[in-house]
Coordinates of C-alpha atoms in Angstrom, one line a residue:
M16 CA 54.5 -77.9 11.3
S17 CA 54.7 -74.8 13.4
I18 CA 55.0 -75.0 17.2
N19 CA 52.5 -73.0 19.2
I20 CA 52.9 -72.0 22.9
A21 CA 50.0 -70.3 24.6
I22 CA 50.4 -68.2 27.7
D23 CA 47.3 -66.9 29.5
G24 CA 46.8 -65.1 32.8
P25 CA 45.3 -62.0 34.4
A26 CA 46.3 -58.4 33.8
G27 CA 49.7 -57.4 35.2
A28 CA 51.0 -60.9 35.5
G29 CA 54.0 -60.1 33.3
K30 CA 52.9 -62.2 30.4
S31 CA 54.2 -59.8 27.7
T32 CA 57.6 -59.3 29.2
I33 CA 58.1 -63.0 30.0
A34 CA 56.7 -64.3 26.7
R35 CA 58.8 -61.8 24.7
A36 CA 62.0 -63.0 26.5
V37 CA 61.2 -66.7 26.1
A38 CA 60.4 -66.2 22.5
A39 CA 63.7 -64.4 21.8
E40 CA 65.6 -67.2 23.5
L41 CA 63.8 -69.9 21.5
G42 CA 63.9 -68.0 18.2
F43 CA 60.1 -67.9 18.1
I44 CA 57.8 -65.0 17.1
Y45 CA 56.1 -63.3 20.0
V46 CA 52.5 -62.3 19.5
D47 CA 51.1 -59.9 22.1
T48 CA 47.3 -60.4 21.5
G49 CA 46.5 -57.9 24.3
A50 CA 48.1 -55.2 22.2
L51 CA 45.6 -55.9 19.4
Y52 CA 42.7 -55.4 21.7
R53 CA 44.3 -52.2 23.1
T54 CA 44.6 -51.0 19.5
V55 CA 40.9 -51.6 18.9
A56 CA 40.2 -49.7 22.1
L57 CA 42.4 -46.8 21.0
H58 CA 40.7 -46.7 17.6
A59 CA 37.2 -46.8 19.2
K60 CA 38.2 -43.9 21.5
R61 CA 39.5 -41.8 18.6
Q62 CA 36.3 -42.5 16.7
G63 CA 34.1 -41.6 19.7
A64 CA 32.6 -45.1 19.7
E65 CA 31.2 -46.1 23.1
T66 CA 28.3 -48.5 22.6
P67 CA 28.8 -52.1 21.4
E68 CA 27.1 -51.2 18.1
Q69 CA 29.3 -48.1 17.6
I70 CA 32.5 -50.1 18.4
A71 CA 31.4 -52.9 16.0
A72 CA 30.8 -50.3 13.3
C73 CA 34.1 -48.6 13.7
L74 CA 35.9 -51.9 13.0
N75 CA 35.2 -51.2 9.4
T76 CA 37.8 -48.4 9.5
A77 CA 40.3 -50.1 11.7
D78 CA 43.3 -51.3 9.7
I79 CA 45.4 -53.2 12.3
S80 CA 48.5 -55.1 11.5
L81 CA 51.6 -56.4 13.2
C82 CA 55.2 -56.0 12.1
F83 CA 58.4 -57.3 13.6
A84 CA 61.7 -55.4 13.9
E85 CA 64.6 -57.2 15.4
G86 CA 62.2 -59.6 17.2
T87 CA 60.1 -56.9 18.7
Q88 CA 56.4 -56.6 17.8
H89 CA 55.1 -53.3 16.7
V90 CA 51.4 -52.6 16.3
L91 CA 50.2 -50.5 13.4
L92 CA 46.8 -48.7 13.3
C93 CA 46.0 -47.4 9.9
G94 CA 49.7 -47.2 9.2
E95 CA 50.7 -45.5 12.5
D96 CA 52.9 -47.2 15.0
V97 CA 50.8 -47.0 18.2
S98 CA 52.9 -49.4 20.3
G99 CA 53.5 -46.7 22.9
L100 CA 50.1 -45.1 22.8
I101 CA 48.2 -48.2 23.8
R102 CA 50.1 -48.7 27.1
T103 CA 48.1 -46.3 29.4
P104 CA 45.8 -47.3 32.2
E105 CA 42.9 -45.7 30.4
I106 CA 43.4 -47.8 27.3
S107 CA 44.0 -50.9 29.4
M108 CA 40.6 -50.6 31.0
A109 CA 39.0 -49.8 27.7
A110 CA 40.6 -52.9 26.2
S111 CA 38.8 -55.1 28.8
V112 CA 35.5 -53.6 27.6
V113 CA 36.1 -54.1 23.9
S114 CA 37.6 -57.6 24.3
A115 CA 34.2 -58.8 25.7
L116 CA 32.5 -57.9 22.4
P117 CA 31.9 -60.9 20.0
A118 CA 32.4 -58.6 17.0
V119 CA 35.8 -57.5 18.2
R120 CA 37.0 -61.0 19.0
Q121 CA 35.9 -62.3 15.6
Y122 CA 37.7 -59.4 13.9
L123 CA 41.0 -60.3 15.6
F124 CA 40.6 -64.1 15.7
D125 CA 41.7 -64.7 12.1
L126 CA 44.8 -62.5 12.4
Q127 CA 46.0 -64.4 15.4
L128 CA 45.2 -67.8 13.9
D129 CA 47.1 -67.0 10.6
M130 CA 50.2 -66.0 12.6
A131 CA 50.1 -69.3 14.6
K132 CA 49.7 -71.4 11.5
Q133 CA 52.6 -69.8 9.6
N134 CA 55.2 -69.4 12.4
N135 CA 56.6 -70.9 15.6
V136 CA 54.9 -68.5 18.1
I137 CA 54.5 -67.7 21.7
M138 CA 51.1 -66.0 22.0
D139 CA 49.8 -64.5 25.2
G140 CA 46.4 -63.2 26.2
R141 CA 43.3 -64.2 28.2
D142 CA 41.9 -67.0 26.1
I143 CA 44.7 -68.3 24.0
G144 CA 44.8 -71.8 25.4
T145 CA 41.0 -72.1 25.7
V146 CA 39.8 -70.5 22.5
V147 CA 42.4 -69.2 20.0
L148 CA 44.9 -72.1 20.2
P149 CA 43.1 -74.9 22.0
H150 CA 45.5 -77.4 20.4
A151 CA 48.7 -75.5 21.4
D152 CA 51.7 -77.7 22.0
L153 CA 52.2 -76.2 25.4
K154 CA 49.8 -74.1 27.5
I155 CA 50.9 -72.0 30.5
F156 CA 48.7 -70.0 32.9
L157 CA 50.8 -67.3 34.4
T158 CA 49.6 -65.5 37.5
A159 CA 50.5 -63.6 40.7
S160 CA 48.6 -62.1 43.6
P161 CA 46.8 -58.8 42.8
Q162 CA 49.0 -57.0 45.3
E163 CA 52.2 -58.2 43.6
R164 CA 50.8 -57.3 40.2
A165 CA 49.9 -53.8 41.3
R166 CA 53.4 -53.4 42.8
R167 CA 55.1 -54.4 39.5
R168 CA 52.8 -52.1 37.5
Y169 CA 53.5 -49.2 39.8
L170 CA 57.3 -49.7 39.4
E171 CA 56.8 -49.8 35.6
L172 CA 54.8 -46.6 35.5
S173 CA 56.5 -44.7 38.4
E174 CA 58.8 -42.6 36.2
K175 CA 55.9 -41.2 34.2
P176 CA 54.5 -37.8 35.4
D177 CA 50.9 -39.0 35.4
C178 CA 51.6 -42.3 37.3
P179 CA 48.6 -43.3 39.3
S180 CA 48.9 -44.2 42.9
M181 CA 49.6 -47.8 44.1
E182 CA 46.1 -47.9 45.5
Q183 CA 44.5 -46.8 42.2
I184 CA 46.5 -49.4 40.3
L185 CA 45.4 -52.2 42.7
E186 CA 41.8 -51.1 42.4
D187 CA 42.0 -51.1 38.6
I188 CA 43.6 -54.6 38.6
I189 CA 40.9 -56.0 40.8
K190 CA 38.2 -54.5 38.6
R191 CA 39.9 -55.8 35.5
D192 CA 40.2 -59.3 37.0
E193 CA 36.5 -59.2 37.8
A194 CA 35.5 -58.1 34.3
D195 CA 37.8 -60.6 32.6
R196 CA 36.6 -63.6 34.7
N197 CA 32.9 -62.8 34.4
R198 CA 32.5 -61.7 30.8
V199 CA 30.1 -63.8 28.7
V200 CA 32.5 -64.2 25.8
S201 CA 35.7 -66.1 26.4
P202 CA 36.1 -65.4 30.1
L203 CA 39.6 -65.6 31.7
R204 CA 40.2 -69.2 32.9
Q205 CA 42.9 -71.7 33.1
A206 CA 42.7 -74.4 30.4
E207 CA 42.4 -77.9 31.9
D208 CA 45.8 -78.9 30.4
A209 CA 47.7 -75.7 31.1
V210 CA 50.6 -75.6 33.5
L211 CA 49.9 -73.2 36.4
V212 CA 52.9 -70.9 37.1
D213 CA 52.4 -68.5 40.1
T214 CA 55.1 -65.9 40.0
T215 CA 54.2 -64.0 43.2
K216 CA 57.5 -64.9 44.9
M217 CA 59.6 -65.2 41.7
D218 CA 61.7 -62.5 40.0
Q219 CA 61.6 -62.0 36.3
Q220 CA 64.7 -64.0 35.5
Q221 CA 63.5 -66.9 37.6
V222 CA 60.2 -67.0 35.7
I223 CA 62.0 -66.8 32.3
R224 CA 64.2 -69.7 33.3
H225 CA 61.3 -71.8 34.6
L226 CA 59.3 -71.3 31.4
L227 CA 62.3 -72.2 29.3
E228 CA 62.8 -75.4 31.3
L229 CA 59.1 -76.2 30.7
C230 CA 59.5 -75.6 26.9
R231 CA 62.5 -77.8 26.7
E232 CA 61.1 -80.6 28.9
R233 CA 57.7 -80.7 27.2
L234 CA 58.6 -79.9 23.7
G235 CA 62.2 -81.0 23.4
L236 CA 63.4 -77.5 22.4

């Protein structure tokens, strides 16, 4: 039997970085579901698909897969490694739009489920504990204040020439939160049996240690 750990939370909460580090420490496979939705968004953009109907139609030509190299997840779109191309603010906002579409969620659901059945995984996203892995062995809801999430994202992007302003990043995060919480399909919410972890006043290493402690206490790892 595989062990599944679900980590949900809003945009910019550090889910990917934290989940990747915890998975590496435990010897689990890390599945970044947000990257899958970003890849759909990138494909839709390349295809010029804008309406829900157009986006659903373009899924027929989207060959999306995951591969792992030295514990790091890479996302392939029609054979092209797009892991770096999907990490822009534009694609981030587009991902929020496509992730609200039932056709897109169904398209990616089976891929996520198969990985969880076949491997010990840490999977992060918006609805992992509530929809994708409702019977996960451990559920964590990772969050931080919008201001702190904007600060972290700004530091992450600050060395890039097209880095948006702190104010713009905060505005985008607030918009993304609103869209994620209020979408009709699988809105962002904390599962009833999830452990809430607010990282606003914690640094990255403190969060990693805290989650490792939770995994060892709850799962005996």
